[in-house]
Amino acid sequence: MARKSLLALSISIGIFLGAYAQERDLGTETVTVVKSYSPSISDAFKIRSLPVMNDSIILSKKKIQYSIFSVPVASTFVPAKGKAAAVQKSAPEKLYNSSLSFGLGNFNNALLDFYTSRDIDRGNQRIDIGLNHFSSRGDLDFTPLDTDFYNTALTASYSGKGRNGSWGISAGGSHRLYNWYGIPEGVFDEATIAGIDEQQQYYSAELRGRLEQSESLLGSGEFMVKRFWDAVSSGENRAYLSTGLDFPLSQDSFSLGIHVDYVGGEFANASVNSTANTDGINYALFQAGISPSILIEQDQLSLRLGARLVYGMDVENSDSNFYIYPQVTATYELLEELVIVYGSVSGELKQNSYADFSEENPFVSPTLTIQPTDQQYDARIGFKGQLLPSLSYNVRGSYLAENRKPLFKLNPQNDFRNDEKGYTYGNSFELFYDDVKTLSIFGELNLDISRNFSLGVNASVRDYDTETDNPAWNLPNVEGSLFMDVQIDEKWFGGASLFFVGEREDLFSQAVPNTQPADFPSTILTLDSYFDANAHLGYRFSDQLSVYARASNLANNDYQRWANFRVQSLQVLGGLTYKFDF
């Protein structure tokens, strides 16, 4: 307390003297320093952090022992369990291993489709069987000949899959019936027409196999053996084998394709250009080739560089040749998913066959000359992508150069022949081989909003340049199509399609004895362009049973798909589809 008082007094005196000094001039004094200032530090004594207290008054703490006495207490409290909110979702669609569909319509049209599939060994192996039939037995007013047709096919396959790949083998057969009913109008009398046997039938039996492996040198392979014949003593054998070998590299991949193809057959009848049916036609064509290529992938670029080397031999005429074709493809993602630029240059020695020609045009005569097509190159460049999440597009241009391109052309009317079947009345087609260069532009749009609605439209424009300066027989310059499918609600569904084919040209001629076919009297025919509109509508009673109705050629136009061969007008067909487990 004394220290505090002394400190306060010192501060007060200091303040007073300072104030007094400001009021009075003390003058100037001289200070002489005799010895420099040399301070010293005194020893300090540190206080203990825990001082020892030696007080008799403080009592020592008594040690206390604790113990717990537990008593059980009954409790009726039950916590409420949390419950997750239910998410509404549609029930998965039940899948059935079999289906049967049939229908009937005007022109006595009939349709039958049957399919069944059975899994073996927990789904690793499977058996599939399919039966398809479509026929018509209605007559057409513009021709006195029968216009019946039917097409039946039966297939059975056995397939399996494993950890590193899959395999399959299939066998099938088909039977097709058509009539050469397209005779020129007003040319033949009733007696001649009554003596025409216009019916043709095609038969086929084939065996196929395939193999695909992901971790093996042999990446893929397939083979096919086929026998094809008709009702006019024509027959053809076909055998095909191809393999693909894959050689992985550090960054790229190298592959080598190998293929062998043979087709041979005989026609019992001579060409319709011959005034006499004396000798038949035999053919045997063999080819073997290899296709080395390397795949380079870097960022947005994918490039495959390769070539196709083919040895082709005409066994019947002891003639052979060696061909080299480019095999180059490239894609570049210019804008992610929006614009993808692609291009290719490829070629091949295309093996033609009687079976393939009869499927493309069932009204060919059984007197064809079969030759392979030398497709020198097919150069394409285009771009595709997504304009919107549900709208895609594809635009491309191409230039195709082909030697010995087969074109369908009307056989001449040959009044000097007396063949067993009636295909010499200008009512069948032959093959005309020409060197053709084709410039084309193609474009398409596809709108796929959801599983309930899809729409697609495409169109192509072509220009042909032939070596003989003839028209490209029966090839249109313009083609287009439109497709639409819609799921109206849970029960109703439907769709529509529209096809447009531009004008084509064909040649009608008449055979003359001792005259070359090029000198036969002839007239160029121009086939009109046509639209073919179709629609279908269906209703589902359940997951298993549904009914449908189809309408074809809604414009009711009996156009000519081939010269003198008019099609059926408006066709309506209705039926039902039933799914089940077999």
Coordinates of C-alpha atoms in Angstrom, one line a residue:
M1 CA 0.0 0.0 0.0
A2 CA 2.9 2.3 0.8
R3 CA 4.5 1.6 -2.6
K4 CA 1.3 2.6 -4.4
S5 CA 1.2 5.9 -2.5
L6 CA 4.8 6.7 -3.3
L7 CA 4.3 5.9 -7.0
A8 CA 1.3 8.2 -7.2
L9 CA 3.2 11.1 -5.5
S10 CA 6.1 10.7 -7.9
I11 CA 3.8 10.9 -10.9
S12 CA 2.1 14.0 -9.5
I13 CA 5.5 15.8 -8.9
G14 CA 6.6 14.9 -12.4
I15 CA 3.5 16.4 -14.0
F16 CA 3.8 19.6 -11.9
L17 CA 7.5 20.2 -12.7
G18 CA 6.8 19.6 -16.4
A19 CA 4.1 22.2 -16.4
Y20 CA 6.3 24.6 -14.5
A21 CA 9.2 24.1 -16.8
Q22 CA 7.1 25.1 -19.8
E23 CA 6.3 28.4 -18.1
R24 CA 9.9 29.3 -16.9
D25 CA 13.2 29.4 -19.0
L26 CA 15.9 27.5 -17.1
G27 CA 18.7 28.6 -19.4
T28 CA 21.5 26.5 -20.9
E29 CA 23.7 24.1 -18.9
T30 CA 26.8 22.0 -20.0
V31 CA 26.9 18.3 -18.9
T32 CA 30.3 16.6 -18.8
V33 CA 30.2 12.7 -18.9
V34 CA 33.0 11.3 -16.8
K35 CA 32.2 7.6 -17.1
S36 CA 30.0 5.7 -19.6
Y37 CA 26.9 4.1 -18.3
S38 CA 27.4 0.5 -17.2
P39 CA 24.3 -1.2 -15.9
S40 CA 24.2 -4.5 -13.9
I41 CA 21.5 -7.1 -13.4
S42 CA 20.7 -8.3 -10.0
D43 CA 19.9 -12.0 -9.2
A44 CA 16.2 -13.0 -9.3
F45 CA 14.5 -15.7 -7.2
K46 CA 11.9 -17.8 -9.1
I47 CA 8.7 -18.7 -7.3
R48 CA 7.8 -22.4 -7.3
S49 CA 4.8 -23.3 -9.5
L50 CA 3.5 -25.6 -6.8
P51 CA 4.7 -24.1 -3.5
V52 CA 4.8 -26.5 -0.5
M53 CA 2.1 -25.6 1.9
N54 CA 3.1 -26.6 5.5
D55 CA -0.1 -25.5 7.3
S56 CA -1.4 -27.5 10.2
I57 CA -4.9 -26.3 9.6
I58 CA -5.2 -28.0 6.2
L59 CA -6.7 -31.5 6.6
S60 CA -5.7 -34.5 4.4
K61 CA -8.3 -35.9 2.0
K62 CA -10.0 -39.1 2.9
K63 CA -10.0 -41.9 0.3
I64 CA -13.6 -42.8 -0.8
Q65 CA -14.7 -46.2 -2.2
Y66 CA -17.5 -46.2 -4.8
S67 CA -19.9 -49.1 -5.7
I68 CA -22.8 -49.4 -8.2
F69 CA -26.0 -51.2 -7.4
S70 CA -27.8 -52.1 -10.7
V71 CA -31.6 -52.5 -10.7
P72 CA -33.4 -53.8 -13.9
V73 CA -36.1 -51.4 -15.1
A74 CA -38.9 -52.6 -17.4
S75 CA -39.4 -50.5 -20.5
T76 CA -42.3 -50.6 -23.1
F77 CA -40.7 -48.1 -25.5
V78 CA -40.4 -49.4 -29.1
P79 CA -38.7 -47.1 -31.6
A80 CA -40.6 -46.7 -34.9
K81 CA -38.9 -48.3 -37.9
G82 CA -38.0 -46.1 -40.9
K83 CA -39.7 -47.0 -44.2
A84 CA -38.2 -46.0 -47.6
A85 CA -40.5 -44.3 -50.0
A86 CA -41.7 -46.6 -52.8
V87 CA -40.4 -45.8 -56.3
Q88 CA -43.0 -46.3 -59.0
K89 CA -41.6 -48.3 -61.9
S90 CA -43.2 -50.3 -64.7
A91 CA -43.2 -54.0 -64.4
P92 CA -40.6 -55.8 -66.7
E93 CA -42.1 -57.2 -69.8
K94 CA -42.4 -60.9 -69.7
L95 CA -40.5 -62.7 -72.5
Y96 CA -41.8 -65.8 -74.2
N97 CA -39.7 -68.2 -76.1
S98 CA -42.3 -68.7 -78.9
S99 CA -44.6 -66.7 -81.1
L100 CA -47.1 -67.5 -83.8
S101 CA -48.6 -64.9 -86.2
F102 CA -51.0 -65.5 -89.1
G103 CA -53.2 -63.3 -91.3
L104 CA -55.5 -63.4 -94.3
G105 CA -56.4 -60.7 -96.8
N106 CA -57.8 -59.9 -100.2
F107 CA -56.2 -61.5 -103.4
N108 CA -56.3 -64.6 -101.2
N109 CA -53.1 -63.4 -99.4
A110 CA -52.0 -65.5 -96.5
L111 CA -49.2 -65.0 -94.0
L112 CA -47.7 -67.3 -91.3
D113 CA -44.8 -66.7 -89.0
F114 CA -43.7 -69.1 -86.3
Y115 CA -40.6 -68.8 -84.1
T116 CA -39.4 -70.7 -81.1
S117 CA -36.2 -70.6 -79.0
R118 CA -35.1 -72.8 -76.2
D119 CA -32.1 -72.3 -73.9
I120 CA -29.8 -75.1 -73.0
D121 CA -27.1 -75.3 -70.3
R122 CA -28.3 -72.2 -68.4
G123 CA -28.5 -70.1 -71.5
N124 CA -25.0 -70.7 -72.8
Q125 CA -26.4 -72.8 -75.6
R126 CA -29.6 -72.2 -77.6
I127 CA -31.8 -73.8 -80.3
D128 CA -33.8 -71.6 -82.6
I129 CA -36.4 -72.7 -85.2
G130 CA -38.3 -70.4 -87.6
L131 CA -41.0 -70.9 -90.2
N132 CA -42.1 -68.1 -92.6
H133 CA -44.7 -68.2 -95.3
F134 CA -46.4 -65.6 -97.5
S135 CA -48.5 -66.4 -100.5
S136 CA -51.1 -65.0 -102.8
R137 CA -53.5 -66.8 -105.1
G138 CA -55.5 -63.9 -106.5
D139 CA -55.7 -63.1 -110.2
L140 CA -54.9 -59.8 -111.8
D141 CA -57.2 -58.3 -114.5
F142 CA -54.6 -57.1 -116.9
T143 CA -53.1 -60.5 -117.7
P144 CA -54.8 -63.8 -118.7
L145 CA -51.9 -65.8 -117.1
D146 CA -51.7 -67.0 -113.5
T147 CA -50.2 -64.6 -111.0
D148 CA -49.9 -66.8 -108.0
F149 CA -46.8 -66.7 -105.8
Y150 CA -45.7 -68.0 -102.5
N151 CA -42.5 -68.0 -100.5
T152 CA -41.8 -70.5 -97.7
A153 CA -38.6 -70.8 -95.6
L154 CA -37.7 -73.0 -92.7
T155 CA -34.5 -72.5 -90.6
A156 CA -33.0 -74.2 -87.5
S157 CA -29.9 -73.1 -85.7
Y158 CA -27.8 -74.2 -82.7
S159 CA -25.6 -71.6 -81.1
G160 CA -23.5 -71.2 -78.0
K161 CA -21.4 -68.7 -76.2
G162 CA -18.5 -68.9 -73.8
R163 CA -16.1 -66.7 -71.9
N164 CA -14.0 -65.8 -74.9
G165 CA -16.4 -66.0 -77.8
S166 CA -19.5 -67.5 -79.5
W167 CA -20.3 -70.0 -82.2
G168 CA -23.3 -71.2 -84.2
I169 CA -24.4 -73.6 -86.9
S170 CA -27.7 -73.4 -88.9
A171 CA -29.5 -75.3 -91.6
G172 CA -32.4 -74.2 -93.7
G173 CA -34.4 -74.7 -96.8
S174 CA -36.8 -72.7 -98.9
H175 CA -39.4 -73.1 -101.7
R176 CA -40.7 -70.2 -103.8
L177 CA -43.2 -70.2 -106.6
Y178 CA -43.7 -67.5 -109.3
N179 CA -45.3 -67.1 -112.7
W180 CA -43.9 -65.4 -115.8
Y181 CA -47.3 -63.6 -116.3
G182 CA -45.9 -60.3 -117.8
I183 CA -46.6 -60.9 -121.5
P184 CA -47.1 -57.9 -123.8
E185 CA -50.7 -56.8 -124.1
G186 CA -52.6 -57.6 -127.4
V187 CA -49.7 -59.5 -129.0
F188 CA -50.8 -63.2 -128.7
D189 CA -54.0 -64.9 -129.5
E190 CA -56.0 -67.0 -127.0
A191 CA -54.7 -70.3 -128.4
T192 CA -51.1 -69.3 -127.9
I193 CA -51.8 -68.0 -124.4
A194 CA -53.6 -71.2 -123.5
G195 CA -50.4 -73.2 -124.4
I196 CA -48.1 -71.2 -122.1
D197 CA -46.8 -72.9 -119.0
E198 CA -45.9 -69.8 -117.0
Q199 CA -45.0 -71.4 -113.6
Q200 CA -41.5 -71.4 -112.1
Q201 CA -40.4 -72.9 -108.8
Y202 CA -37.2 -72.4 -106.9
Y203 CA -35.7 -74.7 -104.2
S204 CA -32.7 -74.3 -101.9
A205 CA -31.0 -76.1 -99.0
E206 CA -28.0 -74.7 -97.2
L207 CA -25.7 -75.2 -94.2
R208 CA -24.0 -72.3 -92.4
G209 CA -21.5 -72.0 -89.5
R210 CA -19.8 -69.1 -87.7
L211 CA -17.2 -68.6 -85.0
E212 CA -16.2 -65.5 -83.1
Q213 CA -13.4 -65.3 -80.5
S214 CA -12.1 -62.3 -78.6
E215 CA -8.8 -63.6 -77.2
S216 CA -7.4 -65.8 -80.0
L217 CA -5.3 -65.5 -83.1
L218 CA -8.4 -66.7 -85.1
G219 CA -10.7 -63.8 -84.4
S220 CA -13.7 -64.9 -86.6
G221 CA -14.7 -67.4 -89.3
E222 CA -17.7 -68.6 -91.3
F223 CA -18.6 -71.1 -93.9
M224 CA -21.6 -71.8 -96.2
V225 CA -22.6 -74.7 -98.4
K226 CA -25.7 -74.3 -100.6
R227 CA -27.6 -76.2 -103.2
F228 CA -30.1 -74.3 -105.4
W229 CA -32.3 -75.6 -108.2
D230 CA -35.5 -74.9 -110.1
A231 CA -38.3 -76.6 -111.9
V232 CA -36.6 -76.3 -115.3
S233 CA -33.6 -78.6 -114.6
S234 CA -31.3 -75.8 -113.6
G235 CA -29.0 -76.3 -110.6
E236 CA -26.3 -74.5 -108.7
N237 CA -23.7 -75.3 -106.0
R238 CA -22.1 -72.7 -103.8
A239 CA -19.4 -73.1 -101.2
Y240 CA -17.9 -70.2 -99.2
L241 CA -15.2 -70.0 -96.4
S242 CA -13.7 -67.0 -94.7
T243 CA -11.5 -66.4 -91.7
G244 CA -10.1 -63.4 -89.9
L245 CA -6.7 -63.5 -88.1
D246 CA -5.9 -60.8 -85.5
F247 CA -2.3 -59.8 -84.6
P248 CA -2.3 -57.3 -81.7
L249 CA 0.6 -54.8 -81.8
S250 CA 1.9 -52.4 -79.2
Q251 CA -0.6 -49.6 -80.1
D252 CA -2.2 -50.6 -83.3
S253 CA -3.7 -53.9 -84.5
F254 CA -3.0 -56.0 -87.7
S255 CA -5.5 -58.3 -89.2
L256 CA -5.5 -60.7 -92.1
G257 CA -8.6 -61.9 -93.8
I258 CA -8.7 -65.0 -96.0
H259 CA -11.6 -66.1 -98.1
V260 CA -12.4 -68.9 -100.7
D261 CA -15.5 -68.8 -102.8
Y262 CA -16.8 -71.2 -105.5
V263 CA -20.0 -71.2 -107.5
G264 CA -20.9 -73.6 -110.3
G265 CA -24.0 -74.8 -112.0
E266 CA -25.8 -75.6 -115.2
F267 CA -28.8 -74.5 -117.2
A268 CA -30.5 -77.1 -119.3
N269 CA -31.7 -74.5 -121.8
A270 CA -29.9 -72.1 -124.2
S271 CA -30.1 -68.3 -124.1
V272 CA -33.4 -66.9 -125.4
N273 CA -31.3 -64.9 -127.9
S274 CA -30.7 -68.2 -129.7
T275 CA -33.5 -69.1 -132.1
A276 CA -33.0 -72.8 -131.3
N277 CA -32.8 -74.4 -127.9
T278 CA -29.9 -76.7 -128.6
D279 CA -27.1 -76.5 -126.0
G280 CA -27.4 -75.6 -122.3
I281 CA -25.2 -73.3 -120.3
N282 CA -22.5 -74.4 -117.8
Y283 CA -20.4 -72.2 -115.5
A284 CA -17.8 -72.7 -112.7
L285 CA -16.2 -69.7 -111.0
F286 CA -13.6 -69.9 -108.3
Q287 CA -11.8 -67.1 -106.3
A288 CA -9.4 -67.0 -103.4
G289 CA -8.1 -63.9 -101.7
I290 CA -6.4 -62.3 -98.7
S291 CA -7.0 -59.0 -97.1
P292 CA -4.2 -57.6 -94.9
S293 CA -5.0 -54.4 -93.0
I294 CA -3.7 -52.4 -90.0
L295 CA -5.9 -50.3 -87.7
I296 CA -4.6 -47.1 -86.3
E297 CA -6.6 -45.2 -83.6
Q298 CA -5.5 -41.9 -82.1
D299 CA -7.8 -39.6 -80.2
Q300 CA -10.6 -38.7 -82.5
L301 CA -9.1 -40.5 -85.6
S302 CA -9.7 -44.1 -86.6
L303 CA -7.9 -45.2 -89.7
R304 CA -7.7 -48.7 -91.4
L305 CA -5.2 -49.2 -94.2
G306 CA -5.4 -52.3 -96.2
A307 CA -5.8 -54.1 -99.5
R308 CA -7.6 -57.0 -101.0
L309 CA -5.7 -59.4 -103.3
V310 CA -7.8 -61.9 -105.2
Y311 CA -7.1 -64.6 -107.7
G312 CA -10.2 -65.3 -109.8
M313 CA -10.6 -68.3 -112.2
D314 CA -13.3 -69.2 -114.8
V315 CA -12.9 -72.9 -114.5
E316 CA -15.3 -73.7 -117.4
N317 CA -13.4 -71.5 -119.9
S318 CA -9.9 -72.1 -118.3
D319 CA -9.4 -68.3 -117.8
S320 CA -7.9 -66.7 -114.8
N321 CA -6.8 -63.2 -113.6
F322 CA -5.3 -61.5 -110.6
Y323 CA -6.9 -58.5 -109.0
I324 CA -5.7 -55.9 -106.4
Y325 CA -8.3 -53.7 -104.6
P326 CA -7.9 -50.9 -102.0
Q327 CA -9.4 -51.3 -98.6
V328 CA -9.1 -48.0 -96.8
T329 CA -11.6 -46.6 -94.2
A330 CA -11.3 -43.6 -91.9
T331 CA -13.5 -41.7 -89.4
Y332 CA -12.7 -38.5 -87.6
E333 CA -14.8 -36.9 -84.8
L334 CA -14.7 -33.3 -85.9
L335 CA -17.1 -32.1 -83.2
E336 CA -18.0 -34.5 -80.4
E337 CA -21.1 -36.5 -81.5
L338 CA -22.2 -33.5 -83.6
V339 CA -20.0 -34.0 -86.7
I340 CA -18.2 -37.2 -87.6
V341 CA -16.4 -37.2 -90.9
Y342 CA -15.9 -40.6 -92.6
G343 CA -14.6 -41.9 -95.9
S344 CA -13.6 -45.1 -97.6
V345 CA -12.1 -46.5 -100.8
S346 CA -12.8 -50.2 -101.3
G347 CA -13.2 -52.8 -104.1
E348 CA -13.9 -56.5 -104.5
L349 CA -14.4 -59.3 -107.0
K350 CA -18.1 -59.9 -106.4
Q351 CA -19.3 -63.5 -106.9
N352 CA -22.6 -63.6 -108.6
S353 CA -25.0 -66.5 -108.5
Y354 CA -28.3 -67.7 -110.0
A355 CA -29.8 -68.0 -106.4
D356 CA -29.0 -64.3 -105.7
F357 CA -30.4 -63.1 -109.1
S358 CA -33.6 -65.0 -108.6
E359 CA -34.2 -63.4 -105.2
E360 CA -33.6 -59.9 -106.6
N361 CA -35.8 -60.6 -109.7
P362 CA -37.9 -63.8 -109.5
F363 CA -38.9 -63.4 -113.2
V364 CA -35.4 -64.1 -114.7
S365 CA -35.3 -66.9 -117.3
P366 CA -33.4 -70.2 -116.5
T367 CA -30.9 -69.3 -119.3
L368 CA -28.5 -66.8 -117.6
T369 CA -24.9 -66.2 -118.2
I370 CA -23.1 -66.0 -114.8
Q371 CA -20.0 -63.9 -114.4
P372 CA -18.3 -62.2 -111.5
T373 CA -18.4 -58.4 -111.2
D374 CA -15.1 -56.5 -111.0
Q375 CA -15.9 -53.7 -108.6
Q376 CA -12.7 -51.7 -109.1
Y377 CA -13.3 -49.1 -106.4
D378 CA -16.1 -47.6 -104.4
A379 CA -15.1 -44.2 -103.1
R380 CA -17.2 -42.6 -100.4
I381 CA -17.0 -39.5 -98.3
G382 CA -19.6 -38.1 -95.9
F383 CA -20.4 -36.8 -92.5
K384 CA -22.9 -37.9 -89.8
G385 CA -23.8 -37.1 -86.2
Q386 CA -26.4 -35.8 -83.8
L387 CA -28.2 -32.5 -84.5
L388 CA -30.2 -33.0 -81.3
P389 CA -30.2 -35.8 -78.7
S390 CA -33.0 -37.4 -80.6
L391 CA -32.2 -36.3 -84.2
S392 CA -29.4 -37.9 -86.2
Y393 CA -28.3 -37.4 -89.8
N394 CA -26.1 -38.9 -92.4
V395 CA -25.0 -37.4 -95.7
R396 CA -22.5 -38.9 -98.2
G397 CA -21.4 -38.9 -101.8
S398 CA -19.9 -41.8 -103.7
Y399 CA -18.3 -42.8 -107.0
L400 CA -18.5 -46.4 -108.0
A401 CA -16.6 -48.0 -110.9
E402 CA -17.7 -51.5 -111.9
N403 CA -16.8 -53.8 -114.8
R404 CA -19.2 -56.5 -115.9
K405 CA -22.1 -55.0 -113.8
P406 CA -25.2 -57.2 -114.3
L407 CA -28.3 -55.4 -115.4
F408 CA -31.7 -57.0 -115.8
K409 CA -33.2 -56.6 -119.3
L410 CA -36.2 -58.1 -121.0
N411 CA -35.5 -61.2 -123.0
P412 CA -36.5 -60.9 -126.6
Q413 CA -39.8 -62.3 -127.8
N414 CA -38.7 -65.5 -129.5
D415 CA -41.4 -67.1 -131.6
F416 CA -39.1 -69.9 -132.9
R417 CA -38.6 -71.6 -129.6
N418 CA -40.7 -74.4 -128.2
D419 CA -39.3 -74.7 -124.6
E420 CA -41.0 -76.7 -121.9
K421 CA -41.7 -73.5 -119.9
G422 CA -43.2 -70.3 -121.2
Y423 CA -40.5 -67.7 -120.7
T424 CA -39.8 -66.9 -124.4
Y425 CA -42.7 -64.6 -124.9
G426 CA -41.0 -61.4 -123.9
N427 CA -42.1 -62.1 -120.3
S428 CA -38.8 -62.9 -118.6
F429 CA -35.4 -61.2 -118.0
E430 CA -31.8 -61.9 -119.0
L431 CA -28.6 -60.4 -117.7
F432 CA -26.8 -57.7 -119.7
Y433 CA -23.2 -57.0 -118.5
D434 CA -21.9 -53.5 -118.9
D435 CA -19.1 -51.4 -117.5
V436 CA -20.8 -48.8 -115.4
K437 CA -19.6 -45.8 -113.4
T438 CA -22.1 -44.4 -110.8
L439 CA -22.1 -41.0 -109.1
S440 CA -24.5 -40.8 -106.3
I441 CA -25.6 -38.6 -103.3
F442 CA -27.3 -40.0 -100.3
G443 CA -28.9 -38.3 -97.3
E444 CA -31.0 -39.5 -94.3
L445 CA -32.6 -38.1 -91.1
N446 CA -33.7 -40.2 -88.1
L447 CA -35.9 -38.9 -85.3
D448 CA -36.0 -41.2 -82.3
I449 CA -37.9 -39.3 -79.5
S450 CA -38.5 -42.4 -77.4
R451 CA -39.4 -46.0 -77.6
N452 CA -42.9 -44.7 -78.4
F453 CA -42.1 -42.8 -81.6
S454 CA -39.5 -43.1 -84.3
L455 CA -39.3 -41.5 -87.8
G456 CA -36.8 -41.9 -90.6
V457 CA -36.5 -40.5 -94.1
N458 CA -33.8 -41.0 -96.8
A459 CA -33.2 -40.2 -100.4
S460 CA -30.6 -40.9 -103.1
V461 CA -29.8 -39.4 -106.5
R462 CA -27.6 -41.3 -109.0
D463 CA -26.1 -40.7 -112.4
Y464 CA -24.9 -43.6 -114.6
D465 CA -22.3 -43.7 -117.2
T466 CA -22.2 -46.9 -119.3
E467 CA -19.5 -48.2 -121.6
T468 CA -22.0 -49.2 -124.3
D469 CA -23.8 -45.8 -124.1
N470 CA -27.0 -47.7 -123.4
P471 CA -29.2 -46.7 -120.5
A472 CA -28.5 -48.5 -117.2
W473 CA -31.3 -50.9 -117.7
N474 CA -33.9 -51.0 -114.9
L475 CA -31.9 -48.8 -112.6
P476 CA -33.7 -45.7 -111.2
N477 CA -32.0 -42.3 -110.9
V478 CA -34.0 -41.3 -107.8
E479 CA -35.1 -43.3 -104.8
G480 CA -36.5 -42.4 -101.5
S481 CA -38.3 -43.9 -98.5
L482 CA -40.0 -42.9 -95.2
F483 CA -40.6 -45.0 -92.1
M484 CA -42.6 -44.3 -89.0
D485 CA -43.4 -46.4 -85.9
V486 CA -45.6 -45.1 -83.0
Q487 CA -46.8 -46.6 -79.7
I488 CA -50.1 -44.8 -79.3
D489 CA -50.8 -46.0 -75.8
E490 CA -50.4 -49.1 -73.8
K491 CA -52.7 -51.0 -76.1
W492 CA -52.6 -49.4 -79.5
F493 CA -49.5 -49.3 -81.9
G494 CA -49.1 -48.5 -85.5
G495 CA -46.7 -47.4 -88.3
A496 CA -46.4 -46.4 -91.9
S497 CA -43.9 -46.6 -94.8
L498 CA -43.6 -44.8 -98.1
F499 CA -41.3 -45.8 -101.0
F500 CA -40.6 -43.8 -104.1
V501 CA -38.8 -45.2 -107.2
G502 CA -38.0 -43.0 -110.2
E503 CA -38.3 -43.8 -113.9
R504 CA -36.4 -46.8 -115.3
E505 CA -35.7 -47.9 -118.9
D506 CA -35.9 -51.3 -120.4
L507 CA -35.7 -52.7 -124.0
F508 CA -38.3 -54.8 -125.8
S509 CA -36.9 -56.7 -128.8
Q510 CA -37.8 -59.6 -131.1
A511 CA -35.5 -62.4 -132.0
V512 CA -34.6 -62.9 -135.7
P513 CA -32.8 -66.0 -137.1
N514 CA -29.2 -65.6 -138.1
T515 CA -29.1 -62.1 -136.5
Q516 CA -26.9 -60.8 -133.6
P517 CA -29.0 -59.8 -130.5
A518 CA -27.7 -56.2 -130.9
D519 CA -29.4 -56.1 -134.3
F520 CA -32.8 -57.4 -133.2
P521 CA -35.7 -55.0 -133.9
S522 CA -36.1 -53.2 -130.5
T523 CA -38.0 -50.5 -128.7
I524 CA -36.9 -48.7 -125.5
L525 CA -39.6 -48.8 -122.8
T526 CA -39.8 -46.1 -120.1
L527 CA -41.3 -47.3 -116.8
D528 CA -43.1 -44.6 -114.9
S529 CA -42.0 -43.7 -111.4
Y530 CA -44.2 -44.8 -108.6
F531 CA -45.1 -44.3 -104.9
D532 CA -45.9 -47.3 -102.7
A533 CA -47.6 -46.3 -99.4
N534 CA -48.2 -48.8 -96.6
A535 CA -49.6 -48.7 -93.1
H536 CA -50.3 -51.0 -90.2
L537 CA -52.3 -50.8 -86.9
G538 CA -52.4 -53.1 -84.0
Y539 CA -54.1 -53.6 -80.6
R540 CA -52.7 -55.7 -77.6
F541 CA -55.2 -57.5 -75.5
S542 CA -52.4 -58.7 -73.2
D543 CA -48.7 -59.5 -73.2
Q544 CA -49.5 -62.6 -75.2
L545 CA -52.3 -61.8 -77.6
S546 CA -52.6 -58.9 -80.1
V547 CA -54.4 -58.3 -83.4
Y548 CA -53.2 -56.3 -86.4
A549 CA -54.2 -55.0 -89.8
R550 CA -51.9 -54.1 -92.7
A551 CA -52.7 -52.1 -95.8
S552 CA -50.3 -52.1 -98.8
N553 CA -50.3 -49.9 -101.9
L554 CA -52.7 -47.4 -100.4
A555 CA -52.6 -45.3 -103.6
N556 CA -54.3 -48.3 -105.4
N557 CA -51.8 -47.9 -108.2
D558 CA -51.1 -51.1 -110.3
Y559 CA -47.6 -49.8 -111.2
Q560 CA -44.9 -51.8 -113.0
R561 CA -42.0 -52.9 -110.8
W562 CA -40.6 -54.7 -113.9
A563 CA -41.6 -54.2 -117.5
N564 CA -45.1 -55.8 -118.2
F565 CA -45.2 -57.0 -114.5
R566 CA -47.9 -55.0 -112.8
V567 CA -48.4 -55.4 -109.0
Q568 CA -51.5 -56.0 -107.0
S569 CA -53.6 -52.9 -106.3
L570 CA -54.8 -52.0 -102.7
Q571 CA -54.1 -55.0 -100.4
V572 CA -55.5 -55.4 -96.9
L573 CA -54.5 -58.1 -94.5
G574 CA -55.6 -58.8 -90.9
G575 CA -54.5 -61.3 -88.4
L576 CA -53.3 -62.0 -84.8
T577 CA -50.1 -62.7 -83.0
Y578 CA -49.8 -65.0 -80.0
K579 CA -46.8 -65.4 -77.7
F580 CA -46.3 -68.4 -75.5
D581 CA -43.8 -70.6 -73.8
F582 CA -43.2 -73.8 -75.6

